[in-house]
Amino acid sequence: MKILVVDDNELFRDSIVETLRRQEYQVIDAPDGISALTLFSEQEFDLVISDMKMPGMSGMELLENVKKIKDDVPFLIITAYGAIDTAVEAIKKGAFDFIQKTDSLIRELELTVERTLKFRTLVKENYRLKKEIKNKWSYIGNVASITKIKELTKAVAESRSTVLVTGESGTGKELVARSIHYQSPRSQKPFVKINCAALPEGLIESELFGHEKGAFTGAINRKAGKFESASGGTLLLDEIGEMPLTAQAKLLRVLQEKEIQKVGGDDTIEIDVRIVATTNRDLEELVSKGTFREDLFYRLNVFHIHLPPLRERKEDVEELVRHFITKYNDENGFSVEGFEKECIKHLHSYTWPGNIRELENTVERAVVLTRTGLIAPDVFDIKSGNLNGSKINNLEVGMTIADAERNLILKTLDACNQNRTKAAQLLGISIRTLRNKLNEYALETNSVSES
């Protein structure tokens, strides 16, 4: 932490400087307000400490000028004993606090500086987090469909309505869910996510609603479920189309009655939670097949936002690329300035089956390889990390859809080095669905990795 100390009394100033340096602060001192203002204009400081009465420019005048240059730097005024009215006036004009010249001045100085700098740290961290949240959860794009989505997101954020977000894998459904939360009056409350496809069927109820101690084997403690954890905030039900029917019925009851009952419990608990559900499945088709409850579908589909695939919004690719370049520059300390013009035709010619997630991974790789300057076409290889442009050449007339699907799964797994997670993303299905397909077609899975 860097502190500027201003006082025309050299002995008094040296005493303050020595005290602060013993506390391991970096201290710069000035004999008057005019030279202090010059230093403040040229350097970055975390705190200014100034005497009130000084020739040329008083401490009050210095305070006013400092606030014009940088309003967020805290300012401490040192006043004569008993000059409370002057100190109060200084605080009205923006001083953080004041210290009186008494016998306990040194001790008071140490405590006040420590408290002030802690506050300064909290303010900076709060500003950083707000900026990070705003940037991180803003949906990027300017084509008509994305502009409409931004408008819908902002509109529904102010309400309590349940939202269903649909779209292919990698289109940014969770991003929209978080954007709704952070634009809403619930933004200071928790955002809780649960992946409905990743939970064993027997644990879904416990994860959603919690359980009491002794409710089942292994329940050694009382546990709060996701609904309780998200109280006052937002609960994201990710991949809702993969939720088993038995759990769907219990979820529907909670949405209707706005209360939960823990596994093994007798009492009901009222809940205040905004629900956002996401899926890459066609829920209406699942309803027609009997694998998704129609009443739950209508309960979730109060406000529907559909995200288009990246191939339908090619105009946004360049903006997204620049956004990801900035992101990975910041994360890694690189200075990639952008990409060469020759890259544009490659970016637009590719269909991006993995959508924005695939584009981000491609940009991250290019930034890591480039580090500084412009990304060259040979580095910005859109075929890296995906299907390498491979096509299925063994489709034949008379082949069943099941055989074609089986071949596609095998080809995708080969291209992903047997990584199930990545293959599922590229196929636009959940890991659970892929696992079921592997079992259905009796495919060899011993060498297949989940991650």
Short mmCIF file of N, CA and C in Angstrom, two decimals, residues 320-321 324-325 327-329 331-332 334 336 356-371 375 379-380:
data_model
loop_
_atom_site.label_atom_id
_atom_site.label_comp_id
_atom_site.label_asym_id
_atom_site.label_seq_id
_atom_site.Cartn_x
_atom_site.Cartn_y
_atom_site.Cartn_z
N LEU A 320 -17.01 -12.09 -30.91
CA LEU A 320 -16.76 -13.11 -29.90
C LEU A 320 -15.27 -13.45 -29.81
N VAL A 321 -14.62 -13.55 -30.96
CA VAL A 321 -13.19 -13.85 -30.97
C VAL A 321 -12.41 -12.76 -30.23
N PHE A 324 -12.85 -13.14 -26.49
CA PHE A 324 -12.09 -14.24 -25.91
C PHE A 324 -10.58 -13.94 -25.92
N ILE A 325 -10.11 -13.21 -26.91
CA ILE A 325 -8.70 -12.81 -26.93
C ILE A 325 -8.40 -11.95 -25.70
N LYS A 327 -10.08 -11.88 -22.90
CA LYS A 327 -10.22 -12.73 -21.71
C LYS A 327 -8.95 -13.51 -21.44
N TYR A 328 -8.39 -14.16 -22.45
CA TYR A 328 -7.22 -15.01 -22.22
C TYR A 328 -5.92 -14.21 -22.16
N ASN A 329 -5.91 -13.02 -22.71
CA ASN A 329 -4.80 -12.10 -22.46
C ASN A 329 -4.75 -11.76 -20.97
N GLU A 331 -6.09 -13.36 -18.41
CA GLU A 331 -5.84 -14.52 -17.56
C GLU A 331 -4.37 -14.94 -17.56
N ASN A 332 -3.70 -14.76 -18.70
CA ASN A 332 -2.34 -15.27 -18.85
C ASN A 332 -1.25 -14.19 -18.90
N PHE A 334 -0.80 -12.19 -21.45
CA PHE A 334 -0.32 -12.08 -22.83
C PHE A 334 -0.75 -10.74 -23.43
N VAL A 336 -1.80 -10.40 -27.02
CA VAL A 336 -2.28 -10.65 -28.39
C VAL A 336 -3.20 -9.50 -28.78
N ILE A 356 -20.40 -21.72 -29.39
CA ILE A 356 -19.53 -20.74 -28.75
C ILE A 356 -18.47 -21.43 -27.89
N ARG A 357 -18.82 -22.55 -27.27
CA ARG A 357 -17.83 -23.27 -26.45
C ARG A 357 -16.65 -23.71 -27.29
N GLU A 358 -16.93 -24.22 -28.49
CA GLU A 358 -15.85 -24.66 -29.38
C GLU A 358 -15.02 -23.45 -29.85
N LEU A 359 -15.71 -22.36 -30.19
CA LEU A 359 -15.00 -21.15 -30.62
C LEU A 359 -14.08 -20.65 -29.51
N GLU A 360 -14.56 -20.64 -28.27
CA GLU A 360 -13.73 -20.16 -27.16
C GLU A 360 -12.49 -21.04 -26.98
N ASN A 361 -12.67 -22.35 -27.05
CA ASN A 361 -11.53 -23.26 -26.91
C ASN A 361 -10.50 -23.02 -28.01
N THR A 362 -10.99 -22.77 -29.23
CA THR A 362 -10.10 -22.52 -30.36
C THR A 362 -9.31 -21.23 -30.16
N VAL A 363 -10.01 -20.18 -29.69
CA VAL A 363 -9.34 -18.91 -29.45
C VAL A 363 -8.32 -19.02 -28.31
N GLU A 364 -8.68 -19.74 -27.26
CA GLU A 364 -7.74 -19.91 -26.15
C GLU A 364 -6.44 -20.55 -26.63
N ARG A 365 -6.57 -21.59 -27.44
CA ARG A 365 -5.39 -22.28 -27.97
C ARG A 365 -4.55 -21.31 -28.81
N ALA A 366 -5.21 -20.51 -29.66
CA ALA A 366 -4.50 -19.58 -30.52
C ALA A 366 -3.78 -18.50 -29.72
N VAL A 367 -4.43 -18.02 -28.66
CA VAL A 367 -3.81 -16.99 -27.81
C VAL A 367 -2.58 -17.55 -27.10
N VAL A 368 -2.71 -18.76 -26.59
CA VAL A 368 -1.58 -19.38 -25.88
C VAL A 368 -0.39 -19.58 -26.81
N LEU A 369 -0.66 -19.95 -28.06
CA LEU A 369 0.42 -20.18 -29.02
C LEU A 369 1.02 -18.87 -29.53
N THR A 370 0.21 -17.81 -29.60
CA THR A 370 0.68 -16.53 -30.17
C THR A 370 1.35 -15.64 -29.12
N ARG A 371 0.70 -15.45 -27.99
CA ARG A 371 1.20 -14.69 -26.84
C ARG A 371 1.31 -13.18 -27.08
N ILE A 375 -2.69 -12.98 -34.31
CA ILE A 375 -2.82 -14.42 -34.55
C ILE A 375 -2.77 -14.67 -36.05
N VAL A 379 -1.89 -20.50 -37.11
CA VAL A 379 -2.05 -20.73 -35.68
C VAL A 379 -3.53 -20.79 -35.32
N PHE A 380 -4.31 -19.91 -35.96
CA PHE A 380 -5.75 -19.87 -35.74
C PHE A 380 -6.40 -20.96 -36.56
#
